[in-house]
mmCIF file of C-alpha atoms in Angstrom:
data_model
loop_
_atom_site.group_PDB
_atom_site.id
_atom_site.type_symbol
_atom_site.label_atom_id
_atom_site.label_comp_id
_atom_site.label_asym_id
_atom_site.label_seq_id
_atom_site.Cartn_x
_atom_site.Cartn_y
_atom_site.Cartn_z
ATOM 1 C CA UNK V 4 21.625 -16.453 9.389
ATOM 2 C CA UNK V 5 18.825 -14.719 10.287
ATOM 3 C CA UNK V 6 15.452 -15.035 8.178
ATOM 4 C CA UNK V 7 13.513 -11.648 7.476
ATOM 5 C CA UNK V 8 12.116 -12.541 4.129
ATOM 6 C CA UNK V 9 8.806 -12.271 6.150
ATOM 7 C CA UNK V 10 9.170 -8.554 7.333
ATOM 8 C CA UNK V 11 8.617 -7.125 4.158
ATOM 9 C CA UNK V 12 5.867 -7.289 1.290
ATOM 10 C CA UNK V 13 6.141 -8.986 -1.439
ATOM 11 C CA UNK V 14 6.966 -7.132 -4.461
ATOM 12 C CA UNK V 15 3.908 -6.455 -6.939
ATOM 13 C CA UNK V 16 6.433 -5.849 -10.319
ATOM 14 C CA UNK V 17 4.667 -3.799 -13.318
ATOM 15 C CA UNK V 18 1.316 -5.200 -13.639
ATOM 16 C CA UNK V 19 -1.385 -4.123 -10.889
ATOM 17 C CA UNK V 20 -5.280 -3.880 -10.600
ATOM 18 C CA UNK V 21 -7.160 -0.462 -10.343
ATOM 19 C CA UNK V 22 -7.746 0.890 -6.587
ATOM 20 C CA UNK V 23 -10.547 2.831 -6.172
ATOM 21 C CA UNK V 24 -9.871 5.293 -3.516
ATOM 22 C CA UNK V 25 -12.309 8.270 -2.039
ATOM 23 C CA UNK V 26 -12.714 10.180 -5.580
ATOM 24 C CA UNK V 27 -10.268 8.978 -7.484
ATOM 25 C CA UNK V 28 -8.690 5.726 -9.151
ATOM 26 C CA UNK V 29 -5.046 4.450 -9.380
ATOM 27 C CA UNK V 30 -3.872 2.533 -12.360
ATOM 28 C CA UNK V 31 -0.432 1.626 -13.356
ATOM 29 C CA UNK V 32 0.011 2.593 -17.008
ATOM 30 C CA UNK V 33 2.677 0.520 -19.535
ATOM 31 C CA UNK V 34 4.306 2.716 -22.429
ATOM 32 C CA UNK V 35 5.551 1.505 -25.258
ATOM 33 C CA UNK V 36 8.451 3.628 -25.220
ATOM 34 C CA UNK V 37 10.141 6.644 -23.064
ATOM 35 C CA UNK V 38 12.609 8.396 -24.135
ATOM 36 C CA UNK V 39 15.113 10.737 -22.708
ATOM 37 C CA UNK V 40 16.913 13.623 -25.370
ATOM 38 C CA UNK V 41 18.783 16.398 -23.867
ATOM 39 C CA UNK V 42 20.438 18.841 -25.397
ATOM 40 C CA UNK V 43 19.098 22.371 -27.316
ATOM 41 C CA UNK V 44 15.454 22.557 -26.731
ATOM 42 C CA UNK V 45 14.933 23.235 -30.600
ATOM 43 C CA UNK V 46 17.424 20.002 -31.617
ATOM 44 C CA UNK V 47 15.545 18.042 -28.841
ATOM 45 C CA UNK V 48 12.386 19.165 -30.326
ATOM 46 C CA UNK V 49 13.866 18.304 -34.028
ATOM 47 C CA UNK V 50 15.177 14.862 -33.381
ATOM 48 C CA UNK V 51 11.716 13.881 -31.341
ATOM 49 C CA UNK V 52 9.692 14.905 -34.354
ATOM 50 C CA UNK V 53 7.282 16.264 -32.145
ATOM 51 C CA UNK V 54 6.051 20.207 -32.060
ATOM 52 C CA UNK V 55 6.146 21.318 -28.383
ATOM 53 C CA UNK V 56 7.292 19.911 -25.032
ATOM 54 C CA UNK V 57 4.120 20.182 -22.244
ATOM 55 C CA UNK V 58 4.885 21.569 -19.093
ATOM 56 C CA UNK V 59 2.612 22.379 -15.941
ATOM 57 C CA UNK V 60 -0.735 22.610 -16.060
ATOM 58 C CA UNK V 61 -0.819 22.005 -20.022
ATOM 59 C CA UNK V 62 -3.407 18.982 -20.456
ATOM 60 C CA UNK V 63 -1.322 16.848 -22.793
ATOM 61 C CA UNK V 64 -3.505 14.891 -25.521
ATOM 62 C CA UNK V 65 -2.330 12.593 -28.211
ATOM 63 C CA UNK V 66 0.565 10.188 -29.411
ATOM 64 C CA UNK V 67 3.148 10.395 -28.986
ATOM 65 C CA UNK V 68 3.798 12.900 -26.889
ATOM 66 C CA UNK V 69 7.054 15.551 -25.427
ATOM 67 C CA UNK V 70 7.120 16.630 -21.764
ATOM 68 C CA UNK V 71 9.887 19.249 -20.597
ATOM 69 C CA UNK V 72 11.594 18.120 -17.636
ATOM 70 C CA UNK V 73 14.411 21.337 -17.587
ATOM 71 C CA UNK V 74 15.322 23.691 -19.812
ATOM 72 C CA UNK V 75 17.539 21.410 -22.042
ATOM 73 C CA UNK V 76 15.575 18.081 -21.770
ATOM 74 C CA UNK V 77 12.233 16.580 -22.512
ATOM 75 C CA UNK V 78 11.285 12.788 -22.402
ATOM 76 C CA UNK V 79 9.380 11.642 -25.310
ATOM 77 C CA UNK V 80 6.413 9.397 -24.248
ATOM 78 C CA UNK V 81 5.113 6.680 -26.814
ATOM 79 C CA UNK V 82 7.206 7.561 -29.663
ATOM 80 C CA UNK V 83 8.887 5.073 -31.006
ATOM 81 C CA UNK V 84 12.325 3.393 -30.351
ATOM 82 C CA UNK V 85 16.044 5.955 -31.589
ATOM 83 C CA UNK V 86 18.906 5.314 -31.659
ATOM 84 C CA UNK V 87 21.030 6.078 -28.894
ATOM 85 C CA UNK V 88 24.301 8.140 -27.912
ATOM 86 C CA UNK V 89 24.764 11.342 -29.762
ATOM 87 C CA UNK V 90 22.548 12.728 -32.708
ATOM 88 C CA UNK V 91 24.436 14.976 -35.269
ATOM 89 C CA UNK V 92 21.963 18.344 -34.182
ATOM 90 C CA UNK V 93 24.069 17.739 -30.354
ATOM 91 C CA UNK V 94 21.770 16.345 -28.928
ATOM 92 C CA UNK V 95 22.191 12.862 -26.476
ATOM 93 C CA UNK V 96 19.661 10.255 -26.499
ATOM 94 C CA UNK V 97 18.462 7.577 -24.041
ATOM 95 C CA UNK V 98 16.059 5.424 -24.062
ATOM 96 C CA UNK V 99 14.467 5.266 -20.907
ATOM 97 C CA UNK V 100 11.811 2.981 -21.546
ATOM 98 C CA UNK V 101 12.874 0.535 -18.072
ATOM 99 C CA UNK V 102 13.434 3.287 -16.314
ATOM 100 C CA UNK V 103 10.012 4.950 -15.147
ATOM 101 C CA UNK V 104 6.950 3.474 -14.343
ATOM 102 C CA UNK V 105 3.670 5.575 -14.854
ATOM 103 C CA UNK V 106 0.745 5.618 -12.159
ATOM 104 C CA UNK V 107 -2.411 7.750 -13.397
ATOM 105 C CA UNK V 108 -4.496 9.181 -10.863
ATOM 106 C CA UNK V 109 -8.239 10.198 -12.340
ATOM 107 C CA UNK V 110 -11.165 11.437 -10.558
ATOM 108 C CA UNK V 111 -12.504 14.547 -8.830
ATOM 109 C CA UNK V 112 -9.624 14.063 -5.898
ATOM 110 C CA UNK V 113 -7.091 13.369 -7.922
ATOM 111 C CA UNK V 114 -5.529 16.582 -7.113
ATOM 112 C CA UNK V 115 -6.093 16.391 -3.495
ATOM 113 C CA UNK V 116 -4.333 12.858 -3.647
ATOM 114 C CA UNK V 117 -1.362 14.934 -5.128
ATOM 115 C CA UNK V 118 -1.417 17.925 -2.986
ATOM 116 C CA UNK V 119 -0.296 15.351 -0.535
ATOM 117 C CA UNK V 120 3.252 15.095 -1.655
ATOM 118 C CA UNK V 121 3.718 17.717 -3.340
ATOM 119 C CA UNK V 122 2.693 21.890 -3.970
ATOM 120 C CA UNK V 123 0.505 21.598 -7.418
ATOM 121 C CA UNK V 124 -1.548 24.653 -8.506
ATOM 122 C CA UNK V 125 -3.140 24.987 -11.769
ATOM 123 C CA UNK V 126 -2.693 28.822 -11.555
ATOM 124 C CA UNK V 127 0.804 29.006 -11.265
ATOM 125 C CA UNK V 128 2.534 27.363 -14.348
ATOM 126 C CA UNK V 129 5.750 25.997 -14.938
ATOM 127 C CA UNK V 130 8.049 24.711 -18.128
ATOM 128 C CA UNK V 131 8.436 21.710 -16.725
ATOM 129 C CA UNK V 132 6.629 18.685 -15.468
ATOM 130 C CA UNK V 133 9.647 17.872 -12.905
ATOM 131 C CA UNK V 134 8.470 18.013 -9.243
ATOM 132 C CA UNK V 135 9.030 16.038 -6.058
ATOM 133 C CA UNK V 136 6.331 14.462 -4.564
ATOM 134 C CA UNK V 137 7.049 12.747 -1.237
ATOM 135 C CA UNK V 138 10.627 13.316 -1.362
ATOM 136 C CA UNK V 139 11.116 11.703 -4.451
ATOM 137 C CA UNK V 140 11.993 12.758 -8.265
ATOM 138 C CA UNK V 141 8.498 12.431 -9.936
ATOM 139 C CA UNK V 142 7.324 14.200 -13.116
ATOM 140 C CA UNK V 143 2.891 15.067 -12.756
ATOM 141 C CA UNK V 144 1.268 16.268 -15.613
ATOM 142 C CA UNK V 145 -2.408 16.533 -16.428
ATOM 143 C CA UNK V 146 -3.739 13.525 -19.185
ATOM 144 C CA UNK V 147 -6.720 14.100 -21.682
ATOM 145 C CA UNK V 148 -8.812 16.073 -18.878
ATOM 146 C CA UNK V 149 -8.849 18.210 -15.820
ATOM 147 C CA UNK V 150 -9.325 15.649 -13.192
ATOM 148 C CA UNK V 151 -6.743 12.681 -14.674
ATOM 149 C CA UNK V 152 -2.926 13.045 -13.981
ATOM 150 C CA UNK V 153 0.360 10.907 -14.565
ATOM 151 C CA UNK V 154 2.875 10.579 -12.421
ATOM 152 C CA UNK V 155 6.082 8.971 -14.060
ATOM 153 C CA UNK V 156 8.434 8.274 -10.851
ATOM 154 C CA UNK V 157 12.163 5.666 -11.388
ATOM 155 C CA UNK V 158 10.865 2.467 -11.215
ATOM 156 C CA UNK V 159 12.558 1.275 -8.136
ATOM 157 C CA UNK V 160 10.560 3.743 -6.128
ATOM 158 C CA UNK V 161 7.390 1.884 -7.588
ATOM 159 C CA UNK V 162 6.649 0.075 -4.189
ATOM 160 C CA UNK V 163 7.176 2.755 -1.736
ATOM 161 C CA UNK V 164 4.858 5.336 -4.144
ATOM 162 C CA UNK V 165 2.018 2.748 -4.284
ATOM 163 C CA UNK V 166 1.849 1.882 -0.901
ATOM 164 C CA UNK V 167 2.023 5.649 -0.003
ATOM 165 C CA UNK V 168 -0.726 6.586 -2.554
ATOM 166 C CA UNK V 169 -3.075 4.104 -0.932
ATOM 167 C CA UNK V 170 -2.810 4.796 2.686
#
């Protein structure tokens, strides 16, 4: 059988150093915790304990925190493990925890970085962080400032988002 182990990089897993790139830095970022609840905004709200869900451009501070991803669902970022399946309120719950990884983009071209993959404005807001950037199912949102963003994207698409961010 064929060999072609050698065509293809080597995978870097979860833990990766800074890049500096023209006005702006990549870091990979580990949560504690992610968590999925869908369901009734105000239940999902309820059962996360938290007050609001942040959508686009809201600047999201503080732990832990709620991001909207639809309508009916919000991932909870840092806030502790729940237990899963059905809550009493009807709401589901997931932990998601292995399931995104989290790549923060900070610096003066952050945005422009961004704008590459994807249509981001900070004048035209939206409920939800959801977006596609490069063809794949992201979720941006701005973190503690103007110029610093996450980007929480399925973890198997870790490889092909890195290597596109730095080229």
């Amino acid at each position: 059988m064929r060999d072609d182990s050698t065509k293809w990089d080597t995978p870097l897993g979860q833990e990766r150093a800074t890049i500096a790139g023209d006005g702006f830095e990549l870091s990979l970022i580990p949560l504690t915790c992610q968590t999925l609840i869908s369901g009734p905004i105000a239940a999902c709200l309820a059962v996360s304990g938290q007050k609001q869900a942040f959508g686009w451009p809201d600047i999201v501070t503080g732990q832990p925190y709620a991001l909207r991803l639809r309508r009916d669902r919000l991932l909870v970022v840092n806030g502790g493990q729940q237990a899963e399946g059905w809550d009493e309120r009807g709401v589901a719950v997931s932990d998601m925890t292995g399931a995104y990884s989290v790549i923060e983009i900070d610096g003066p071209q952050a945005i422009d970085l961004l704008n590459s993959g994807t249509e981001l404005s900070i004048d035209l807001p939206s409920g939800t962080v959801a977006r596609q950037f490069h063809g794949f199912a992201t979720l941006i949102y701005r973190w503690q400032s103007l110029t610093c963003y996450r980007l929480h994207i399925q973890r198997c698409y870790l490889e092909a988002i890195w290597k596109h961010m730095q080229s």
